[in-house]
Amino acid sequence: MLPPELPPLPALTRAEAELIDRYLEVVDLVGRINPAQPGDTYRGLRAAQALVGRATALRDALALMHRRGETELHAATLARALRVLDGERRTARVSLPPCSDS
């Protein structure tokens, strides 16, 4: 049985698509660095080292949008794209897990 088909990505400019891709790369790395998530220090160290380059790429994507005159982020469209690309699960790794103290 095939997995359910994902909804299509909304129409994005090339610069918006680049922004979404670079943003999710940064989120994935920050999720790996998150000290509230299980893992080892070496994994976090490697993610922190990679974060510098990915943050630069994210900055460059935003700068390109700005230079092209794309000065407004269309939040609803970009949020829909993030959801299609599993952004909710990926960004959840950046936050604190629920408190287990009772």
mmCIF file of C-alpha atoms in Angstrom:
data_model
loop_
_atom_site.group_PDB
_atom_site.id
_atom_site.type_symbol
_atom_site.label_atom_id
_atom_site.label_comp_id
_atom_site.label_asym_id
_atom_site.label_seq_id
_atom_site.Cartn_x
_atom_site.Cartn_y
_atom_site.Cartn_z
ATOM 1 C CA MET A 1 0.000 0.000 0.000
ATOM 2 C CA LEU A 2 1.331 3.415 -0.924
ATOM 3 C CA PRO A 3 1.593 6.180 1.691
ATOM 4 C CA PRO A 4 -0.984 8.959 1.410
ATOM 5 C CA GLU A 5 -0.064 11.610 -1.101
ATOM 6 C CA LEU A 6 1.107 14.907 0.354
ATOM 7 C CA PRO A 7 -0.758 18.058 -0.566
ATOM 8 C CA PRO A 8 0.999 20.061 -3.262
ATOM 9 C CA LEU A 9 3.339 22.856 -2.307
ATOM 10 C CA PRO A 10 1.827 26.296 -2.800
ATOM 11 C CA ALA A 11 3.196 28.388 -5.640
ATOM 12 C CA LEU A 12 6.414 30.003 -4.436
ATOM 13 C CA THR A 13 8.965 32.198 -6.094
ATOM 14 C CA ARG A 14 12.388 30.642 -6.442
ATOM 15 C CA ALA A 15 13.626 32.957 -3.684
ATOM 16 C CA GLU A 16 10.765 31.947 -1.355
ATOM 17 C CA ALA A 17 11.501 28.275 -1.970
ATOM 18 C CA GLU A 18 15.172 28.918 -1.188
ATOM 19 C CA LEU A 19 14.166 30.722 2.022
ATOM 20 C CA ILE A 20 11.982 27.798 3.138
ATOM 21 C CA ASP A 21 14.711 25.250 2.375
ATOM 22 C CA ARG A 22 17.432 27.196 4.191
ATOM 23 C CA TYR A 23 15.127 27.928 7.154
ATOM 24 C CA LEU A 24 14.330 24.243 7.609
ATOM 25 C CA GLU A 25 18.021 23.354 7.423
ATOM 26 C CA VAL A 26 18.722 25.817 10.253
ATOM 27 C CA VAL A 27 15.773 24.488 12.277
ATOM 28 C CA ASP A 28 16.999 20.912 11.874
ATOM 29 C CA LEU A 29 20.449 21.885 13.132
ATOM 30 C CA VAL A 30 19.134 23.896 16.079
ATOM 31 C CA GLY A 31 16.933 20.916 16.968
ATOM 32 C CA ARG A 32 20.049 18.728 17.066
ATOM 33 C CA ILE A 33 21.795 21.275 19.311
ATOM 34 C CA ASN A 34 18.834 21.657 21.707
ATOM 35 C CA PRO A 35 20.151 20.601 25.150
ATOM 36 C CA ALA A 36 16.629 19.559 26.200
ATOM 37 C CA GLN A 37 16.641 16.833 23.527
ATOM 38 C CA PRO A 38 18.388 13.490 24.074
ATOM 39 C CA GLY A 39 21.671 12.993 22.277
ATOM 40 C CA ASP A 40 25.368 13.324 22.728
ATOM 41 C CA THR A 41 27.617 16.366 22.782
ATOM 42 C CA TYR A 42 29.457 15.372 19.615
ATOM 43 C CA ARG A 43 26.226 15.438 17.610
ATOM 44 C CA GLY A 44 25.452 18.882 19.014
ATOM 45 C CA LEU A 45 28.964 20.086 18.285
ATOM 46 C CA ARG A 46 28.777 18.942 14.665
ATOM 47 C CA ALA A 47 25.388 20.613 14.253
ATOM 48 C CA ALA A 48 26.696 23.862 15.782
ATOM 49 C CA GLN A 49 29.636 23.845 13.386
ATOM 50 C CA ALA A 50 27.322 23.344 10.400
ATOM 51 C CA LEU A 51 24.923 26.008 11.669
ATOM 52 C CA VAL A 52 27.293 28.822 10.731
ATOM 53 C CA GLY A 53 27.195 27.929 7.046
ATOM 54 C CA ARG A 54 23.459 27.284 7.005
ATOM 55 C CA ALA A 55 22.704 30.562 8.793
ATOM 56 C CA THR A 56 24.791 32.357 6.163
ATOM 57 C CA ALA A 57 22.811 30.651 3.400
ATOM 58 C CA LEU A 58 19.557 31.680 5.115
ATOM 59 C CA ARG A 59 20.775 35.261 5.330
ATOM 60 C CA ASP A 60 21.728 35.184 1.651
ATOM 61 C CA ALA A 61 18.284 33.863 0.678
ATOM 62 C CA LEU A 62 16.609 36.729 2.537
ATOM 63 C CA ALA A 63 19.031 39.271 1.057
ATOM 64 C CA LEU A 64 18.270 37.991 -2.445
ATOM 65 C CA MET A 65 14.543 38.350 -1.835
ATOM 66 C CA HIS A 66 15.057 41.893 -0.611
ATOM 67 C CA ARG A 67 17.228 42.837 -3.606
ATOM 68 C CA ARG A 68 14.607 41.448 -5.986
ATOM 69 C CA GLY A 69 11.959 43.645 -4.414
ATOM 70 C CA GLU A 70 10.292 40.800 -2.497
ATOM 71 C CA THR A 71 10.106 42.884 0.661
ATOM 72 C CA GLU A 72 7.050 41.228 2.215
ATOM 73 C CA LEU A 73 6.832 37.695 3.556
ATOM 74 C CA HIS A 74 3.517 36.066 2.665
ATOM 75 C CA ALA A 75 3.169 34.264 5.967
ATOM 76 C CA ALA A 76 0.089 32.182 5.173
ATOM 77 C CA THR A 77 1.602 30.810 1.961
ATOM 78 C CA LEU A 78 4.990 30.176 3.547
ATOM 79 C CA ALA A 79 3.378 28.487 6.566
ATOM 80 C CA ARG A 80 1.459 26.191 4.214
ATOM 81 C CA ALA A 81 4.721 25.268 2.481
ATOM 82 C CA LEU A 82 6.361 24.592 5.850
ATOM 83 C CA ARG A 83 3.515 22.277 6.850
ATOM 84 C CA VAL A 84 3.798 20.301 3.592
ATOM 85 C CA LEU A 85 7.543 19.922 4.253
ATOM 86 C CA ASP A 86 6.956 18.549 7.770
ATOM 87 C CA GLY A 87 7.838 21.868 9.388
ATOM 88 C CA GLU A 88 5.628 21.308 12.425
ATOM 89 C CA ARG A 89 7.519 18.179 13.478
ATOM 90 C CA ARG A 90 10.889 19.680 12.599
ATOM 91 C CA THR A 91 10.329 22.919 14.516
ATOM 92 C CA ALA A 92 8.969 21.035 17.540
ATOM 93 C CA ARG A 93 12.492 19.732 18.208
ATOM 94 C CA VAL A 94 13.615 23.312 18.871
ATOM 95 C CA SER A 95 11.202 23.871 21.758
ATOM 96 C CA LEU A 96 11.271 22.439 25.255
ATOM 97 C CA PRO A 97 9.538 19.107 25.728
ATOM 98 C CA PRO A 98 6.554 19.048 28.088
ATOM 99 C CA CYS A 99 7.475 19.139 31.760
ATOM 100 C CA SER A 100 7.406 15.695 33.353
ATOM 101 C CA ASP A 101 7.647 17.037 36.933
ATOM 102 C CA SER A 102 4.443 16.199 38.770
#
